[in-house]
Amino acid sequence: MPDLLEVRGLHAAYGSSRVLHGIDFSLAAGRITAILGANGAGKTTTLRAICQTVTTQGSVLFAGAQLVGRATESVVRLGVAHVPDGRGTFAALTVDENLRLGGYVRHDRSGVAADIEQAYRRFPRLHERRRQPAGLLSGGEQQMLAISRALMLRPRLLLLDEPSFGLAPMIVTEIFRILRALNEDEGVSILLVEQNAKLALELADRAYLLETGRVALAGSSAEIRRDEAVRRAYLGY
Amino acid sequence: MNELLHQICSGLAAGCIYGSVALALVMIYQATHNLNFAQGEMATFSTFIAWALIHAGWPYWGAFAATVAVSFVGGLAIQRIVLRPVEKASVLANVIVFIGLAVIFNSLGGWIFDYEIKSFPSPFPQDAPYATRYFSAHELGTAGVMLAVLGALFAFFRYTPFGLAMRAAAQNPDSARLVGIRVGWMLAVGWGLAAAIGAVAGMMVAPSVFLDPNMMSGILLYAFAAALLGGIDNPFGAVLGGLIVGVLENLLGAYVVGTELKLTVALMFIVGTLTLKPNGLFGRAVVARV
Amino acid sequence: MSEGRLPGSMSGARSAEGSPLHGLRGWRLAALVLVVVVLVVLPFLVKNYRVFQFNLVLVYAIAVLGLNILTGYNGQISLGHGAFYAIGAYVAAALMSNAGWPYWATLPVAALVCFGLGFLMGFPALRLSGHYLALATYALGLAIPQLLKYRHLDALTGGVQGIVLNKPEAPFALTVFDQPLSADRWLYFVTLAVAALMFWLAWNLLRGRIGRALVAIRDHPIAAAAMGIDLPIFKSLTFGVSAAYTGVAGALGAVVVSFVSPDSFTILLSISLLVGVVVGGLASIWGALFGAIFIQFVPNVADHLSKAAPWAIYGAFLIGFMYLMPAGVMGLARRFGMRRQPGAAALASSQEAPPGG
């Protein structure tokens, strides 16, 4: 079966400063892949490149469709949901409105309503605050909201940028548990960018390590976790 | 006392017009963070179109509806065609393009419809039963129309998915794209709505001030003052600001400065608001937890 | 950073001090002499009316230069410079007509008055930027003509009818190529001299630290403040100087046209000046001349089409220039190898929007 996401020779730049220098990787359907690396390695840029929110060159095939050159909104409509760093919530809109916007491109009103209810069941804190402006939520709650909003799309591919960032360990555990459940029960493919390599490798099947815009290492997470030298040198544990 | 009340009432009536135009200005500001210097000239041009239709024999409300529709489409087209290329350019480039648009509309109006002052009918007959001692039928009608427009807009933005999407696109275009909203088209619709509102305002004011290419230049200035006073990102503030500006303008004109210095008064409002209370009276501070 | 230079000066090495003539050689010197000769003889080669038009070009060039100092170099948008032009014109007219002053004495007064008003305008402008400043100046540009019609100022302003002036005659007689030194021709030399002086002053002001400071404030205001540039004073001074330039132009204009009235100074004048800056080139001294030529002659040509046409053309040019040539005529010239002016290159790259958005 061809991969859900196939990236070949991806270059990306901000203005005149080039950040990605031709990376290759792929993600099979129903799998979880992690992208690891230090600050500035280009992890966030990789996700942005897939969503076309940054200037790119190369090839990004999603279920056979070329993403490079498309408008971001068109990429999203193909079933790619991105939870960006900074969460990307609409701070001045209510939690409920944020969730509704997540389902904007869908045509099944009742399905959307049902998914909102499910989000509230999954995250009761969101239900409590559903009429409050999203900007008033704590970091953890905003992350829950951001993920829920992304799920409203019923995406085939979920892109997550540092979901553990700035969150208490208990909440991180909860969120990762939910991600695993999503993947196992509903078959959502996940591409995860994480600085916390240990956490990421526990969740993901496969991992790529980026270093200054290039792929330095690739392999199954089991392999990488087993290799002590790699762990010490690249992942700090 | 009678006289004072009368002045206040005329001020409120004028304030309805300023408020409507201010509403259009706020709408574009919210979506694009640009001040639409061409708003007045676009409204005048729309009014010319209505005038032409009426003169060709169309019934008033038919011409009204057609003009609003054409203006909506026109505003949309202008955003997609003229403004899109400079969306990401500097503020100066944007201001210059807006001024260019204003100048083109003004001259097109004069070219096609000539510079002679024209009269424009009011759909509210002078002897209507709802006319009162303090408010003419037309003034009440204008207020009614404006409130209806305001109400419709409020309902649209608050309760419809499309309206929600537009609000999202205006607040946070990047996040909006990530939920699949076509932000470019949202901007275009915003422009269309602003153009339509401007057309309504133009048609409401033309019966009193008569129609010529320069009809709206003073009014636009007052509308800007109203929008600033109300808080440039607050639609309700815009309307309230319009009413306040209308009343103050009238009172100042009647009792203090005389009617010949209206524009200087507008200048004072604008510079005063910008210097003393730049967020206006009701400007919203962004709610966010760091 | 390269400094602004007059074309014809030596390419390559900087001359830190010294006049623009430093280091001229060979054919460049000859070219300069030729230009000077042509300028001197020109008024006698053409009819009086044409000379009158040249005078207006020179006057507008000074006005456009004034606006360019503020908007092009310093990034403060003004849609109301017509107001300063009007004030300068009325100062001159009132002094000449009510107090019998000679025309040349009115210029410094106009400069001072407009400097003061511009400086004052600079203060509220400090907190404003971009659109808001454009709005405030737009209001100024609209309000002044109405203010000039105000009944209670009639004694000074001549009210709606304005003030008619006597065009000053040449102080001596002269005939060249069978053409006498008429009032217009005399004024040509006067305006040429004033323009040359103003341009030279601007060139001096802008090529050194002050010019760089202006551009720094425009492009990186926070960094500029951190480097010790006193932003409020600087920006207000710039406003003052810019207004003074346009005020002097207004005063000269009043003398050249021999007439001032409120309707000569509507918001359209402010817009014309802005057109001049855009067409000639932001942050360019010589661009002011191109811009002035444009705004003087294009309406005349376009008028033949229709009364409304000049403005439709202005509008189209404004929009077109922002798409294609955000750096104006001088930007185009620069691409063909003329000397760079400080700040303009950075502005051009920040102005150029990606096609298609």
Short mmCIF file of N, CA, C and O in Angstrom, two decimals, chain B residues 29 33-35 37 81-86 88-93 95-97 99-101 103-104 107 110-111 115 217 220-221 224 228 232 257 259-264 267 270-271 274-275 278, chain C residues 71 77 79 121 124 127-128 130-132 134-136 138-140 142-143 146-147 149-151 268 271 274 278 282 305-309 311-312 314-316 318-319 322-323 350-351 353-354 356-357:
data_model
loop_
_atom_site.label_atom_id
_atom_site.label_comp_id
_atom_site.label_asym_id
_atom_site.label_seq_id
_atom_site.Cartn_x
_atom_site.Cartn_y
_atom_site.Cartn_z
N TYR B 29 -11.83 47.74 8.32
CA TYR B 29 -10.68 47.81 9.21
C TYR B 29 -10.49 46.50 9.96
O TYR B 29 -9.38 46.00 10.10
N HIS B 33 -7.26 45.72 8.51
CA HIS B 33 -6.43 46.72 9.19
C HIS B 33 -6.06 47.88 8.28
O HIS B 33 -4.98 48.45 8.39
N ASN B 34 -6.95 48.19 7.37
CA ASN B 34 -6.77 49.35 6.50
C ASN B 34 -7.94 50.29 6.67
O ASN B 34 -9.06 49.86 6.87
N LEU B 35 -7.69 51.59 6.56
CA LEU B 35 -8.77 52.56 6.54
C LEU B 35 -9.17 52.79 5.08
O LEU B 35 -8.32 53.15 4.27
N PHE B 37 -10.12 54.78 2.45
CA PHE B 37 -10.30 56.17 2.05
C PHE B 37 -11.24 56.31 0.86
O PHE B 37 -11.66 57.40 0.52
N ILE B 81 -9.54 42.15 -7.36
CA ILE B 81 -8.76 42.57 -8.52
C ILE B 81 -7.77 43.66 -8.19
O ILE B 81 -6.59 43.58 -8.53
N VAL B 82 -8.23 44.72 -7.52
CA VAL B 82 -7.36 45.87 -7.32
C VAL B 82 -6.51 45.75 -6.06
O VAL B 82 -5.35 46.14 -6.05
N LEU B 83 -7.10 45.22 -4.99
CA LEU B 83 -6.41 45.29 -3.71
C LEU B 83 -5.55 44.08 -3.42
O LEU B 83 -4.61 44.18 -2.64
N ARG B 84 -5.89 42.97 -4.00
CA ARG B 84 -5.15 41.76 -3.70
C ARG B 84 -3.65 41.90 -3.94
O ARG B 84 -2.85 41.48 -3.11
N PRO B 85 -3.23 42.50 -5.06
CA PRO B 85 -1.80 42.60 -5.31
C PRO B 85 -1.04 43.40 -4.26
O PRO B 85 0.16 43.21 -4.11
N VAL B 86 -1.71 44.30 -3.56
CA VAL B 86 -0.96 45.08 -2.58
C VAL B 86 -1.28 44.69 -1.15
O VAL B 86 -0.90 45.37 -0.21
N LYS B 88 -0.05 42.55 0.76
CA LYS B 88 1.09 42.36 1.65
C LYS B 88 2.08 43.52 1.56
O LYS B 88 3.14 43.46 2.15
N ALA B 89 1.77 44.54 0.83
CA ALA B 89 2.72 45.64 0.67
C ALA B 89 2.64 46.59 1.87
O ALA B 89 1.85 46.41 2.77
N SER B 90 3.45 47.63 1.83
CA SER B 90 3.54 48.53 2.97
C SER B 90 2.25 49.32 3.15
O SER B 90 1.40 49.37 2.26
N VAL B 91 2.14 49.94 4.31
CA VAL B 91 0.98 50.78 4.61
C VAL B 91 0.88 51.90 3.58
O VAL B 91 -0.21 52.20 3.08
N LEU B 92 2.01 52.49 3.25
CA LEU B 92 1.99 53.61 2.31
C LEU B 92 1.43 53.16 0.96
O LEU B 92 0.59 53.83 0.36
N ALA B 93 1.87 51.99 0.50
CA ALA B 93 1.37 51.51 -0.78
C ALA B 93 -0.15 51.32 -0.72
O ALA B 93 -0.86 51.68 -1.65
N VAL B 95 -2.31 52.83 1.32
CA VAL B 95 -2.98 54.13 1.37
C VAL B 95 -3.04 54.75 -0.01
O VAL B 95 -4.07 55.28 -0.43
N ILE B 96 -1.94 54.65 -0.73
CA ILE B 96 -1.91 55.25 -2.06
C ILE B 96 -2.91 54.58 -2.99
O ILE B 96 -3.61 55.25 -3.76
N VAL B 97 -3.00 53.27 -2.92
CA VAL B 97 -3.96 52.58 -3.79
C VAL B 97 -5.39 52.98 -3.43
O VAL B 97 -6.23 53.21 -4.30
N ILE B 99 -6.35 55.82 -2.15
CA ILE B 99 -6.57 57.17 -2.66
C ILE B 99 -6.78 57.12 -4.16
O ILE B 99 -7.65 57.81 -4.72
N GLY B 100 -5.99 56.28 -4.83
CA GLY B 100 -6.17 56.13 -6.28
C GLY B 100 -7.58 55.69 -6.61
O GLY B 100 -8.23 56.24 -7.52
N LEU B 101 -8.09 54.72 -5.84
CA LEU B 101 -9.46 54.26 -6.06
C LEU B 101 -10.46 55.39 -5.87
O LEU B 101 -11.39 55.56 -6.65
N VAL B 103 -10.02 58.54 -6.13
CA VAL B 103 -9.93 59.51 -7.21
C VAL B 103 -10.59 58.98 -8.48
O VAL B 103 -11.30 59.71 -9.18
N ILE B 104 -10.38 57.70 -8.75
CA ILE B 104 -10.99 57.12 -9.96
C ILE B 104 -12.51 57.14 -9.85
O ILE B 104 -13.21 57.53 -10.79
N SER B 107 -13.85 60.69 -10.29
CA SER B 107 -13.83 61.21 -11.65
C SER B 107 -14.75 60.42 -12.57
O SER B 107 -15.36 61.00 -13.46
N GLY B 110 -18.11 61.85 -12.15
CA GLY B 110 -18.28 63.10 -12.88
C GLY B 110 -18.35 62.88 -14.37
O GLY B 110 -19.14 63.51 -15.08
N TRP B 111 -17.54 61.96 -14.85
CA TRP B 111 -17.48 61.69 -16.28
C TRP B 111 -18.79 61.13 -16.80
O TRP B 111 -19.36 61.61 -17.77
N TYR B 115 -21.34 66.82 -13.63
CA TYR B 115 -21.14 67.47 -12.34
C TYR B 115 -22.32 68.26 -11.85
O TYR B 115 -22.27 68.90 -10.80
N SER B 217 -17.65 63.67 0.58
CA SER B 217 -16.31 63.88 1.13
C SER B 217 -16.35 64.38 2.57
O SER B 217 -15.61 63.90 3.42
N LEU B 220 -17.67 61.53 4.78
CA LEU B 220 -16.66 60.50 5.05
C LEU B 220 -15.77 60.91 6.20
O LEU B 220 -15.43 60.11 7.07
N LEU B 221 -15.42 62.18 6.23
CA LEU B 221 -14.57 62.66 7.31
C LEU B 221 -15.26 62.49 8.65
O LEU B 221 -14.66 62.05 9.63
N PHE B 224 -15.28 58.87 9.61
CA PHE B 224 -13.99 58.48 10.19
C PHE B 224 -13.92 58.92 11.64
O PHE B 224 -13.49 58.17 12.51
N LEU B 228 -13.49 56.37 14.74
CA LEU B 228 -12.39 56.49 15.70
C LEU B 228 -12.92 56.66 17.11
O LEU B 228 -12.43 56.05 18.06
N ILE B 232 -12.09 51.82 16.57
CA ILE B 232 -12.05 51.47 15.16
C ILE B 232 -12.36 49.99 14.90
O ILE B 232 -12.63 49.59 13.78
N VAL B 257 -19.56 77.51 16.67
CA VAL B 257 -18.67 77.90 15.58
C VAL B 257 -19.38 78.38 14.32
O VAL B 257 -18.75 78.91 13.43
N THR B 259 -21.91 77.23 10.98
CA THR B 259 -21.89 76.05 10.13
C THR B 259 -20.78 76.06 9.10
O THR B 259 -20.63 75.12 8.34
N GLU B 260 -19.97 77.10 9.07
CA GLU B 260 -19.00 77.17 7.99
C GLU B 260 -17.72 76.42 8.28
O GLU B 260 -16.89 76.27 7.40
N LEU B 261 -17.57 75.97 9.52
CA LEU B 261 -16.29 75.35 9.86
C LEU B 261 -16.43 73.86 10.17
O LEU B 261 -15.67 73.31 10.94
N LYS B 262 -17.41 73.25 9.54
CA LYS B 262 -17.70 71.85 9.85
C LYS B 262 -16.48 70.96 9.71
O LYS B 262 -16.24 70.07 10.49
N LEU B 263 -15.72 71.20 8.65
CA LEU B 263 -14.59 70.31 8.40
C LEU B 263 -13.48 70.52 9.42
O LEU B 263 -12.78 69.58 9.80
N THR B 264 -13.32 71.78 9.85
CA THR B 264 -12.33 72.02 10.89
C THR B 264 -12.74 71.32 12.17
O THR B 264 -11.90 70.76 12.88
N LEU B 267 -11.83 67.82 11.84
CA LEU B 267 -10.39 67.69 12.04
C LEU B 267 -10.08 67.65 13.54
O LEU B 267 -9.30 66.82 14.01
N ILE B 270 -11.01 64.32 15.03
CA ILE B 270 -10.09 63.25 14.64
C ILE B 270 -8.77 63.36 15.39
O ILE B 270 -8.31 62.41 16.01
N VAL B 271 -8.17 64.55 15.31
CA VAL B 271 -6.88 64.71 15.98
C VAL B 271 -7.05 64.53 17.48
O VAL B 271 -6.22 63.91 18.14
N LEU B 274 -7.52 60.79 18.35
CA LEU B 274 -6.29 60.05 18.13
C LEU B 274 -5.24 60.37 19.17
O LEU B 274 -4.43 59.54 19.55
N THR B 275 -5.24 61.62 19.64
CA THR B 275 -4.23 62.00 20.61
C THR B 275 -4.63 61.61 22.02
O THR B 275 -3.81 61.13 22.79
N PRO B 278 -6.84 57.06 21.82
CA PRO B 278 -6.64 56.40 20.54
C PRO B 278 -7.49 55.15 20.36
O PRO B 278 -7.79 54.78 19.24
N THR C 71 7.50 61.92 3.68
CA THR C 71 6.89 60.63 3.38
C THR C 71 7.88 59.64 2.80
O THR C 71 7.89 58.48 3.17
N ILE C 77 3.21 59.42 6.45
CA ILE C 77 2.33 59.68 5.31
C ILE C 77 1.55 60.97 5.51
O ILE C 77 0.87 61.13 6.52
N LEU C 79 -1.45 63.23 3.70
CA LEU C 79 -2.40 63.47 2.63
C LEU C 79 -2.88 64.91 2.69
O LEU C 79 -3.91 65.25 2.11
N MET C 121 2.03 70.15 14.15
CA MET C 121 1.29 69.01 13.60
C MET C 121 2.05 67.72 13.89
O MET C 121 1.45 66.66 14.06
N PRO C 124 0.92 65.58 17.58
CA PRO C 124 -0.09 64.51 17.56
C PRO C 124 0.33 63.41 16.61
O PRO C 124 0.03 62.24 16.83
N ARG C 127 2.13 59.99 17.81
CA ARG C 127 1.46 58.78 18.30
C ARG C 127 0.75 58.08 17.15
O ARG C 127 0.18 57.04 17.32
N LEU C 128 0.71 58.72 16.02
CA LEU C 128 -0.02 58.14 14.91
C LEU C 128 0.97 57.55 13.92
O LEU C 128 2.08 58.00 13.81
N GLY C 130 1.08 55.37 9.95
CA GLY C 130 0.36 54.74 8.86
C GLY C 130 -0.99 55.38 8.60
O GLY C 130 -1.09 56.58 8.37
N HIS C 131 -2.02 54.55 8.67
CA HIS C 131 -3.35 55.02 8.29
C HIS C 131 -3.82 56.21 9.11
O HIS C 131 -4.50 57.09 8.61
N TYR C 132 -3.51 56.16 10.41
CA TYR C 132 -4.05 57.21 11.26
C TYR C 132 -3.46 58.57 10.93
O TYR C 132 -4.16 59.58 10.92
N ALA C 134 -2.30 59.31 8.00
CA ALA C 134 -2.89 59.66 6.71
C ALA C 134 -4.25 60.29 6.92
O ALA C 134 -4.60 61.29 6.28
N LEU C 135 -5.02 59.70 7.84
CA LEU C 135 -6.35 60.22 8.11
C LEU C 135 -6.31 61.63 8.68
O LEU C 135 -7.03 62.53 8.23
N ALA C 136 -5.44 61.83 9.67
CA ALA C 136 -5.37 63.15 10.29
C ALA C 136 -4.95 64.21 9.28
O ALA C 136 -5.51 65.31 9.23
N TYR C 138 -5.30 63.99 6.06
CA TYR C 138 -6.40 64.10 5.09
C TYR C 138 -7.41 65.11 5.61
O TYR C 138 -7.90 65.98 4.87
N ALA C 139 -7.72 64.99 6.91
CA ALA C 139 -8.66 65.93 7.51
C ALA C 139 -8.12 67.36 7.43
O ALA C 139 -8.86 68.31 7.15
N LEU C 140 -6.82 67.50 7.65
CA LEU C 140 -6.20 68.82 7.56
C LEU C 140 -6.36 69.37 6.15
O LEU C 140 -6.75 70.53 5.94
N LEU C 142 -8.57 68.70 3.99
CA LEU C 142 -9.96 69.06 3.68
C LEU C 142 -10.39 70.31 4.43
O LEU C 142 -11.18 71.10 3.92
N ALA C 143 -9.88 70.45 5.65
CA ALA C 143 -10.38 71.53 6.51
C ALA C 143 -9.86 72.91 6.11
O ALA C 143 -10.58 73.90 6.19
N GLN C 146 -11.74 75.09 3.58
CA GLN C 146 -12.99 75.60 4.15
C GLN C 146 -12.70 76.71 5.15
O GLN C 146 -13.41 77.71 5.20
N LEU C 147 -11.65 76.51 5.92
CA LEU C 147 -11.25 77.53 6.89
C LEU C 147 -10.91 78.84 6.19
O LEU C 147 -11.20 79.93 6.70
N LYS C 149 -12.27 80.05 3.73
CA LYS C 149 -13.45 80.77 3.27
C LYS C 149 -14.21 81.38 4.44
O LYS C 149 -15.24 82.03 4.24
N TYR C 150 -13.73 81.17 5.63
CA TYR C 150 -14.46 81.58 6.83
C TYR C 150 -14.66 83.09 6.87
O TYR C 150 -13.73 83.86 6.72
N ARG C 151 -15.90 83.45 7.08
CA ARG C 151 -16.28 84.86 7.07
C ARG C 151 -15.37 85.73 7.92
O ARG C 151 -14.92 86.79 7.52
N LEU C 268 -7.52 68.02 -3.62
CA LEU C 268 -6.93 67.53 -4.86
C LEU C 268 -5.47 67.98 -4.99
O LEU C 268 -4.65 67.27 -5.58
N ILE C 271 -3.49 65.59 -3.01
CA ILE C 271 -3.37 64.33 -3.74
C ILE C 271 -2.38 64.48 -4.89
O ILE C 271 -1.57 63.58 -5.15
N LEU C 274 1.06 64.17 -3.67
CA LEU C 274 1.37 62.76 -3.38
C LEU C 274 1.66 62.01 -4.67
O LEU C 274 2.58 61.20 -4.75
N VAL C 278 5.01 59.91 -5.64
CA VAL C 278 4.98 58.51 -6.07
C VAL C 278 5.59 58.33 -7.45
O VAL C 278 6.41 57.45 -7.67
N LEU C 282 9.89 57.73 -4.28
CA LEU C 282 10.02 57.97 -2.84
C LEU C 282 11.48 58.07 -2.49
O LEU C 282 12.31 57.37 -3.03
N LEU C 305 -9.27 65.19 -23.16
CA LEU C 305 -10.18 64.05 -23.23
C LEU C 305 -11.50 64.37 -22.55
O LEU C 305 -12.56 64.13 -23.08
N SER C 306 -11.37 64.87 -21.34
CA SER C 306 -12.59 65.18 -20.59
C SER C 306 -12.19 65.89 -19.31
O SER C 306 -11.07 65.76 -18.85
N LYS C 307 -13.12 66.59 -18.75
CA LYS C 307 -12.81 67.32 -17.52
C LYS C 307 -12.42 66.36 -16.40
O LYS C 307 -11.63 66.68 -15.53
N ALA C 308 -13.03 65.20 -16.45
CA ALA C 308 -12.78 64.24 -15.36
C ALA C 308 -11.52 63.44 -15.60
O ALA C 308 -10.96 62.86 -14.68
N ALA C 309 -11.09 63.42 -16.86
CA ALA C 309 -10.01 62.51 -17.24
C ALA C 309 -8.72 62.66 -16.44
O ALA C 309 -8.13 61.66 -16.06
N TRP C 311 -8.08 63.23 -13.48
CA TRP C 311 -8.11 62.56 -12.20
C TRP C 311 -8.21 61.06 -12.34
O TRP C 311 -7.62 60.31 -11.57
N ALA C 312 -8.96 60.62 -13.34
CA ALA C 312 -9.02 59.18 -13.58
C ALA C 312 -7.61 58.68 -13.90
O ALA C 312 -7.19 57.62 -13.43
N TYR C 314 -4.74 60.10 -12.95
CA TYR C 314 -3.98 60.14 -11.69
C TYR C 314 -4.24 58.88 -10.88
O TYR C 314 -3.33 58.26 -10.37
N GLY C 315 -5.53 58.57 -10.76
CA GLY C 315 -5.89 57.40 -9.96
C GLY C 315 -5.26 56.14 -10.54
O GLY C 315 -4.68 55.34 -9.80
N ALA C 316 -5.39 56.01 -11.86
CA ALA C 316 -4.82 54.82 -12.50
C ALA C 316 -3.31 54.79 -12.31
O ALA C 316 -2.72 53.75 -12.04
N LEU C 318 -1.56 56.14 -9.85
CA LEU C 318 -1.25 55.83 -8.46
C LEU C 318 -1.29 54.32 -8.24
O LEU C 318 -0.37 53.74 -7.68
N ILE C 319 -2.37 53.71 -8.72
CA ILE C 319 -2.52 52.28 -8.51
C ILE C 319 -1.48 51.52 -9.32
O ILE C 319 -0.78 50.63 -8.81
N MET C 322 1.98 51.54 -7.85
CA MET C 322 2.16 50.69 -6.68
C MET C 322 2.34 49.24 -7.10
O MET C 322 2.99 48.46 -6.43
N TYR C 323 1.73 48.87 -8.25
CA TYR C 323 1.91 47.50 -8.70
C TYR C 323 3.29 47.32 -9.35
O TYR C 323 3.98 46.35 -9.11
N SER C 350 10.95 46.69 0.23
CA SER C 350 9.83 46.46 1.16
C SER C 350 8.51 46.81 0.50
O SER C 350 7.46 46.41 0.94
N GLN C 351 8.58 47.61 -0.59
CA GLN C 351 7.36 47.98 -1.28
C GLN C 351 6.89 46.90 -2.24
O GLN C 351 5.73 46.76 -2.50
N ALA C 353 5.48 44.01 -3.68
CA ALA C 353 4.62 42.93 -3.22
C ALA C 353 4.76 41.77 -4.19
O ALA C 353 4.91 41.98 -5.38
N PRO C 354 4.69 40.54 -3.68
CA PRO C 354 4.75 39.41 -4.62
C PRO C 354 3.55 39.45 -5.55
O PRO C 354 2.44 39.69 -5.09
N GLY C 356 0.35 38.68 -7.48
CA GLY C 356 -0.71 37.73 -7.19
C GLY C 356 -1.03 37.64 -5.72
O GLY C 356 -2.01 37.05 -5.34
N GLY C 357 -0.22 38.23 -4.87
CA GLY C 357 -0.55 38.24 -3.42
C GLY C 357 -0.37 36.90 -2.75
O GLY C 357 -0.21 35.88 -3.35
#
